[in-house]
Amino acid sequence: MMVLSLSGCSIISPAPLWEAAKGAATVATGSLSIATPDASNTVYHLHPTFKEVCIEYNPQAEVPDMVPVLQRALRDHGVESRVYDRFAVPPDCDVWLRYVAEVEWAVPVFEDQYKLNVSAVSLKLQRAGGVVLSSSDYRNNNFMGRGKWASTSDKLKPVVSALLTGFQ
């Protein structure tokens, strides 16, 4: 007959269901905070397609990777881009992309350090004369923080897609 003996140490909680519930809630909250966000408030007016857009650089948008992410998302739709300062407007830009971004500092789930978080972005596509072709936004969903800690790229891809096609 075999006898199994255990040492005096145990890592089993006296309340396993409570510990399991806490763990599940933590995972669910963390998953929602990095879930893929959606575009919102999209307005799209039918217009001829274009292959190039000029991006008006906004120094007030404190998102370090904003312009490279916008350019990559545009390129994914077959649209090339150039970046210009607001006061250096070249005459050959027929379509402009203008943007505004809001950021906040917060502590992500499972971490203890503050990080920069893109909380809102508004994109507007315009003809050189100012006619709005389309606009679309990203807003951090305050309910459970859905998409709050997603990357800038994950936040902007659906917004750029909605801006160019009218759909996400």
PDB file of C-alpha atoms in Angstrom:
ATOM      1  CA  MET A   1       0.000   0.000   0.000  1.00  0.00           C
ATOM      2  CA  MET A   2       1.321   3.442  -0.999  1.00  0.00           C
ATOM      3  CA  VAL A   3       0.978   6.382   1.351  1.00  0.00           C
ATOM      4  CA  LEU A   4       1.122   9.953   0.083  1.00  0.00           C
ATOM      5  CA  SER A   5       2.463  12.503   2.489  1.00  0.00           C
ATOM      6  CA  LEU A   6       2.342  16.248   2.079  1.00  0.00           C
ATOM      7  CA  SER A   7       4.546  18.840   3.638  1.00  0.00           C
ATOM      8  CA  GLY A   8       3.034  21.487   5.891  1.00  0.00           C
ATOM      9  CA  CYS A   9       2.989  24.175   3.155  1.00  0.00           C
ATOM     10  CA  SER A  10      -0.082  24.785   1.037  1.00  0.00           C
ATOM     11  CA  ILE A  11      -0.834  27.343  -1.643  1.00  0.00           C
ATOM     12  CA  ILE A  12      -4.498  26.452  -1.848  1.00  0.00           C
ATOM     13  CA  SER A  13      -6.798  29.242  -0.746  1.00  0.00           C
ATOM     14  CA  PRO A  14      -9.430  28.509   1.873  1.00  0.00           C
ATOM     15  CA  ALA A  15     -11.942  30.215  -0.421  1.00  0.00           C
ATOM     16  CA  PRO A  16     -11.207  28.807  -3.904  1.00  0.00           C
ATOM     17  CA  LEU A  17     -14.433  30.043  -5.483  1.00  0.00           C
ATOM     18  CA  TRP A  18     -13.787  33.585  -4.274  1.00  0.00           C
ATOM     19  CA  GLU A  19     -10.212  33.491  -5.629  1.00  0.00           C
ATOM     20  CA  ALA A  20     -11.449  32.120  -8.971  1.00  0.00           C
ATOM     21  CA  ALA A  21     -14.064  34.880  -9.218  1.00  0.00           C
ATOM     22  CA  LYS A  22     -11.472  37.582  -8.470  1.00  0.00           C
ATOM     23  CA  GLY A  23      -9.120  36.112 -11.075  1.00  0.00           C
ATOM     24  CA  ALA A  24     -11.854  35.936 -13.719  1.00  0.00           C
ATOM     25  CA  ALA A  25     -12.894  39.539 -13.049  1.00  0.00           C
ATOM     26  CA  THR A  26      -9.306  40.742 -13.337  1.00  0.00           C
ATOM     27  CA  VAL A  27      -8.800  38.913 -16.644  1.00  0.00           C
ATOM     28  CA  ALA A  28     -12.119  40.201 -18.018  1.00  0.00           C
ATOM     29  CA  THR A  29     -11.315  43.800 -17.076  1.00  0.00           C
ATOM     30  CA  GLY A  30      -7.821  43.517 -18.538  1.00  0.00           C
ATOM     31  CA  SER A  31      -9.150  41.977 -21.749  1.00  0.00           C
ATOM     32  CA  LEU A  32     -11.740  44.706 -22.217  1.00  0.00           C
ATOM     33  CA  SER A  33      -9.150  47.414 -21.711  1.00  0.00           C
ATOM     34  CA  ILE A  34      -7.069  46.145 -24.657  1.00  0.00           C
ATOM     35  CA  ALA A  35      -9.998  45.107 -26.877  1.00  0.00           C
ATOM     36  CA  THR A  36     -10.124  46.529 -30.389  1.00  0.00           C
ATOM     37  CA  PRO A  37     -11.832  49.933 -30.332  1.00  0.00           C
ATOM     38  CA  ASP A  38     -14.333  51.214 -32.903  1.00  0.00           C
ATOM     39  CA  ALA A  39     -14.746  54.354 -34.975  1.00  0.00           C
ATOM     40  CA  SER A  40     -17.630  56.609 -34.005  1.00  0.00           C
ATOM     41  CA  ASN A  41     -19.511  59.650 -35.302  1.00  0.00           C
ATOM     42  CA  THR A  42     -18.482  58.887 -38.886  1.00  0.00           C
ATOM     43  CA  VAL A  43     -19.805  61.256 -41.539  1.00  0.00           C
ATOM     44  CA  TYR A  44     -18.994  60.275 -45.119  1.00  0.00           C
ATOM     45  CA  HIS A  45     -19.943  62.241 -48.236  1.00  0.00           C
ATOM     46  CA  LEU A  46     -19.597  60.532 -51.606  1.00  0.00           C
ATOM     47  CA  HIS A  47     -16.572  61.864 -53.450  1.00  0.00           C
ATOM     48  CA  PRO A  48     -14.143  60.764 -56.156  1.00  0.00           C
ATOM     49  CA  THR A  49     -11.359  58.482 -54.972  1.00  0.00           C
ATOM     50  CA  PHE A  50      -7.876  59.867 -54.499  1.00  0.00           C
ATOM     51  CA  LYS A  51      -4.437  58.324 -54.176  1.00  0.00           C
ATOM     52  CA  GLU A  52      -2.666  61.014 -52.177  1.00  0.00           C
ATOM     53  CA  VAL A  53      -3.464  63.107 -49.125  1.00  0.00           C
ATOM     54  CA  CYS A  54      -1.575  65.834 -47.300  1.00  0.00           C
ATOM     55  CA  ILE A  55      -1.515  65.545 -43.514  1.00  0.00           C
ATOM     56  CA  GLU A  56      -1.537  68.807 -41.601  1.00  0.00           C
ATOM     57  CA  TYR A  57       0.852  68.300 -38.683  1.00  0.00           C
ATOM     58  CA  ASN A  58      -0.729  69.226 -35.352  1.00  0.00           C
ATOM     59  CA  PRO A  59       1.907  69.998 -32.697  1.00  0.00           C
ATOM     60  CA  GLN A  60      -0.855  70.163 -30.051  1.00  0.00           C
ATOM     61  CA  ALA A  61      -1.553  66.422 -30.427  1.00  0.00           C
ATOM     62  CA  GLU A  62       0.850  64.942 -27.884  1.00  0.00           C
ATOM     63  CA  VAL A  63       0.848  61.421 -29.352  1.00  0.00           C
ATOM     64  CA  PRO A  64       4.408  60.486 -30.367  1.00  0.00           C
ATOM     65  CA  ASP A  65       3.434  57.894 -33.003  1.00  0.00           C
ATOM     66  CA  MET A  66       0.344  59.667 -34.368  1.00  0.00           C
ATOM     67  CA  VAL A  67       1.657  60.666 -37.807  1.00  0.00           C
ATOM     68  CA  PRO A  68       3.472  57.368 -38.595  1.00  0.00           C
ATOM     69  CA  VAL A  69       0.371  55.402 -37.565  1.00  0.00           C
ATOM     70  CA  LEU A  70      -1.853  57.613 -39.749  1.00  0.00           C
ATOM     71  CA  GLN A  71       0.501  57.194 -42.709  1.00  0.00           C
ATOM     72  CA  ARG A  72       0.615  53.410 -42.297  1.00  0.00           C
ATOM     73  CA  ALA A  73      -3.192  53.177 -42.045  1.00  0.00           C
ATOM     74  CA  LEU A  74      -3.598  55.350 -45.155  1.00  0.00           C
ATOM     75  CA  ARG A  75      -1.044  53.242 -47.038  1.00  0.00           C
ATOM     76  CA  ASP A  76      -3.017  50.101 -46.124  1.00  0.00           C
ATOM     77  CA  HIS A  77      -5.864  51.646 -48.160  1.00  0.00           C
ATOM     78  CA  GLY A  78      -3.602  52.535 -51.093  1.00  0.00           C
ATOM     79  CA  VAL A  79      -3.358  56.224 -50.201  1.00  0.00           C
ATOM     80  CA  GLU A  80       0.071  57.853 -50.018  1.00  0.00           C
ATOM     81  CA  SER A  81       0.624  60.831 -47.759  1.00  0.00           C
ATOM     82  CA  ARG A  82       2.884  63.785 -47.121  1.00  0.00           C
ATOM     83  CA  VAL A  83       3.102  65.790 -43.901  1.00  0.00           C
ATOM     84  CA  TYR A  84       3.134  69.580 -43.822  1.00  0.00           C
ATOM     85  CA  ASP A  85       3.117  72.316 -41.241  1.00  0.00           C
ATOM     86  CA  ARG A  86      -0.102  74.318 -41.074  1.00  0.00           C
ATOM     87  CA  PHE A  87       1.641  77.400 -42.484  1.00  0.00           C
ATOM     88  CA  ALA A  88       3.565  75.656 -45.268  1.00  0.00           C
ATOM     89  CA  VAL A  89       0.643  74.749 -47.493  1.00  0.00           C
ATOM     90  CA  PRO A  90       1.790  73.575 -50.936  1.00  0.00           C
ATOM     91  CA  PRO A  91      -0.550  74.462 -53.817  1.00  0.00           C
ATOM     92  CA  ASP A  92      -0.646  70.901 -55.202  1.00  0.00           C
ATOM     93  CA  CYS A  93      -2.453  69.327 -52.200  1.00  0.00           C
ATOM     94  CA  ASP A  94      -6.034  68.615 -53.247  1.00  0.00           C
ATOM     95  CA  VAL A  95      -7.044  66.592 -50.164  1.00  0.00           C
ATOM     96  CA  TRP A  96      -6.058  67.319 -46.560  1.00  0.00           C
ATOM     97  CA  LEU A  97      -6.229  65.201 -43.430  1.00  0.00           C
ATOM     98  CA  ARG A  98      -6.512  67.208 -40.231  1.00  0.00           C
ATOM     99  CA  TYR A  99      -6.509  65.644 -36.785  1.00  0.00           C
ATOM    100  CA  VAL A 100      -6.950  66.443 -33.117  1.00  0.00           C
ATOM    101  CA  ALA A 101      -5.948  64.089 -30.304  1.00  0.00           C
ATOM    102  CA  GLU A 102      -6.482  64.054 -26.561  1.00  0.00           C
ATOM    103  CA  VAL A 103      -4.292  62.128 -24.150  1.00  0.00           C
ATOM    104  CA  GLU A 104      -4.448  61.234 -20.478  1.00  0.00           C
ATOM    105  CA  TRP A 105      -2.107  59.682 -17.970  1.00  0.00           C
ATOM    106  CA  ALA A 106      -3.431  56.600 -16.189  1.00  0.00           C
ATOM    107  CA  VAL A 107      -2.292  53.315 -14.660  1.00  0.00           C
ATOM    108  CA  PRO A 108      -3.018  50.209 -16.800  1.00  0.00           C
ATOM    109  CA  VAL A 109      -4.467  47.031 -15.312  1.00  0.00           C
ATOM    110  CA  PHE A 110      -1.756  44.753 -13.829  1.00  0.00           C
ATOM    111  CA  GLU A 111       0.748  47.638 -13.701  1.00  0.00           C
ATOM    112  CA  ASP A 112       1.782  50.260 -11.175  1.00  0.00           C
ATOM    113  CA  GLN A 113       3.253  53.022 -13.366  1.00  0.00           C
ATOM    114  CA  TYR A 114       1.385  55.813 -15.128  1.00  0.00           C
ATOM    115  CA  LYS A 115       1.382  55.644 -18.928  1.00  0.00           C
ATOM    116  CA  LEU A 116       0.293  57.975 -21.697  1.00  0.00           C
ATOM    117  CA  ASN A 117      -3.041  56.909 -23.149  1.00  0.00           C
ATOM    118  CA  VAL A 118      -4.751  58.204 -26.305  1.00  0.00           C
ATOM    119  CA  SER A 119      -8.252  58.978 -25.056  1.00  0.00           C
ATOM    120  CA  ALA A 120      -9.774  60.653 -28.133  1.00  0.00           C
ATOM    121  CA  VAL A 121      -8.929  61.339 -31.773  1.00  0.00           C
ATOM    122  CA  SER A 122     -10.902  63.247 -34.412  1.00  0.00           C
ATOM    123  CA  LEU A 123      -9.965  62.993 -38.084  1.00  0.00           C
ATOM    124  CA  LYS A 124     -11.308  65.213 -40.846  1.00  0.00           C
ATOM    125  CA  LEU A 125     -10.714  64.785 -44.573  1.00  0.00           C
ATOM    126  CA  GLN A 126     -11.147  67.997 -46.594  1.00  0.00           C
ATOM    127  CA  ARG A 127     -10.679  69.362 -50.084  1.00  0.00           C
ATOM    128  CA  ALA A 128      -8.160  72.181 -50.415  1.00  0.00           C
ATOM    129  CA  GLY A 129     -11.033  74.700 -50.450  1.00  0.00           C
ATOM    130  CA  GLY A 130     -12.299  73.462 -47.079  1.00  0.00           C
ATOM    131  CA  VAL A 131     -15.174  71.204 -48.215  1.00  0.00           C
ATOM    132  CA  VAL A 132     -15.450  68.303 -45.753  1.00  0.00           C
ATOM    133  CA  LEU A 133     -15.296  64.904 -47.476  1.00  0.00           C
ATOM    134  CA  SER A 134     -15.558  62.811 -44.319  1.00  0.00           C
ATOM    135  CA  SER A 135     -14.873  62.795 -40.607  1.00  0.00           C
ATOM    136  CA  SER A 136     -14.595  60.105 -37.959  1.00  0.00           C
ATOM    137  CA  ASP A 137     -13.633  59.834 -34.293  1.00  0.00           C
ATOM    138  CA  TYR A 138     -12.199  57.520 -31.698  1.00  0.00           C
ATOM    139  CA  ARG A 139     -13.431  58.034 -28.153  1.00  0.00           C
ATOM    140  CA  ASN A 140     -12.336  55.953 -25.212  1.00  0.00           C
ATOM    141  CA  ASN A 141     -15.386  54.000 -24.128  1.00  0.00           C
ATOM    142  CA  ASN A 142     -15.736  54.809 -20.442  1.00  0.00           C
ATOM    143  CA  PHE A 143     -17.797  51.681 -19.767  1.00  0.00           C
ATOM    144  CA  MET A 144     -15.215  49.175 -18.525  1.00  0.00           C
ATOM    145  CA  GLY A 145     -12.520  51.031 -20.516  1.00  0.00           C
ATOM    146  CA  ARG A 146     -13.037  49.011 -23.709  1.00  0.00           C
ATOM    147  CA  GLY A 147      -9.970  49.566 -25.879  1.00  0.00           C
ATOM    148  CA  LYS A 148      -8.440  52.046 -23.455  1.00  0.00           C
ATOM    149  CA  TRP A 149      -4.995  50.414 -23.503  1.00  0.00           C
ATOM    150  CA  ALA A 150      -5.016  49.284 -27.129  1.00  0.00           C
ATOM    151  CA  SER A 151      -2.140  50.620 -29.225  1.00  0.00           C
ATOM    152  CA  THR A 152      -2.417  53.885 -31.147  1.00  0.00           C
ATOM    153  CA  SER A 153      -2.456  51.814 -34.323  1.00  0.00           C
ATOM    154  CA  ASP A 154      -5.356  49.647 -33.119  1.00  0.00           C
ATOM    155  CA  LYS A 155      -7.283  52.780 -32.157  1.00  0.00           C
ATOM    156  CA  LEU A 156      -6.681  54.620 -35.440  1.00  0.00           C
ATOM    157  CA  LYS A 157      -7.020  51.832 -38.042  1.00  0.00           C
ATOM    158  CA  PRO A 158     -10.832  51.594 -37.805  1.00  0.00           C
ATOM    159  CA  VAL A 159     -11.115  55.398 -37.760  1.00  0.00           C
ATOM    160  CA  VAL A 160      -8.981  55.819 -40.900  1.00  0.00           C
ATOM    161  CA  SER A 161     -10.906  52.998 -42.581  1.00  0.00           C
ATOM    162  CA  ALA A 162     -14.221  54.704 -41.757  1.00  0.00           C
ATOM    163  CA  LEU A 163     -12.808  58.034 -42.939  1.00  0.00           C
ATOM    164  CA  LEU A 164     -11.832  56.615 -46.348  1.00  0.00           C
ATOM    165  CA  THR A 165     -14.686  54.171 -46.977  1.00  0.00           C
ATOM    166  CA  GLY A 166     -17.569  55.159 -44.728  1.00  0.00           C
ATOM    167  CA  PHE A 167     -17.284  51.745 -43.018  1.00  0.00           C
ATOM    168  CA  GLN A 168     -14.969  50.271 -40.393  1.00  0.00           C
TER     169      GLN A 168
END
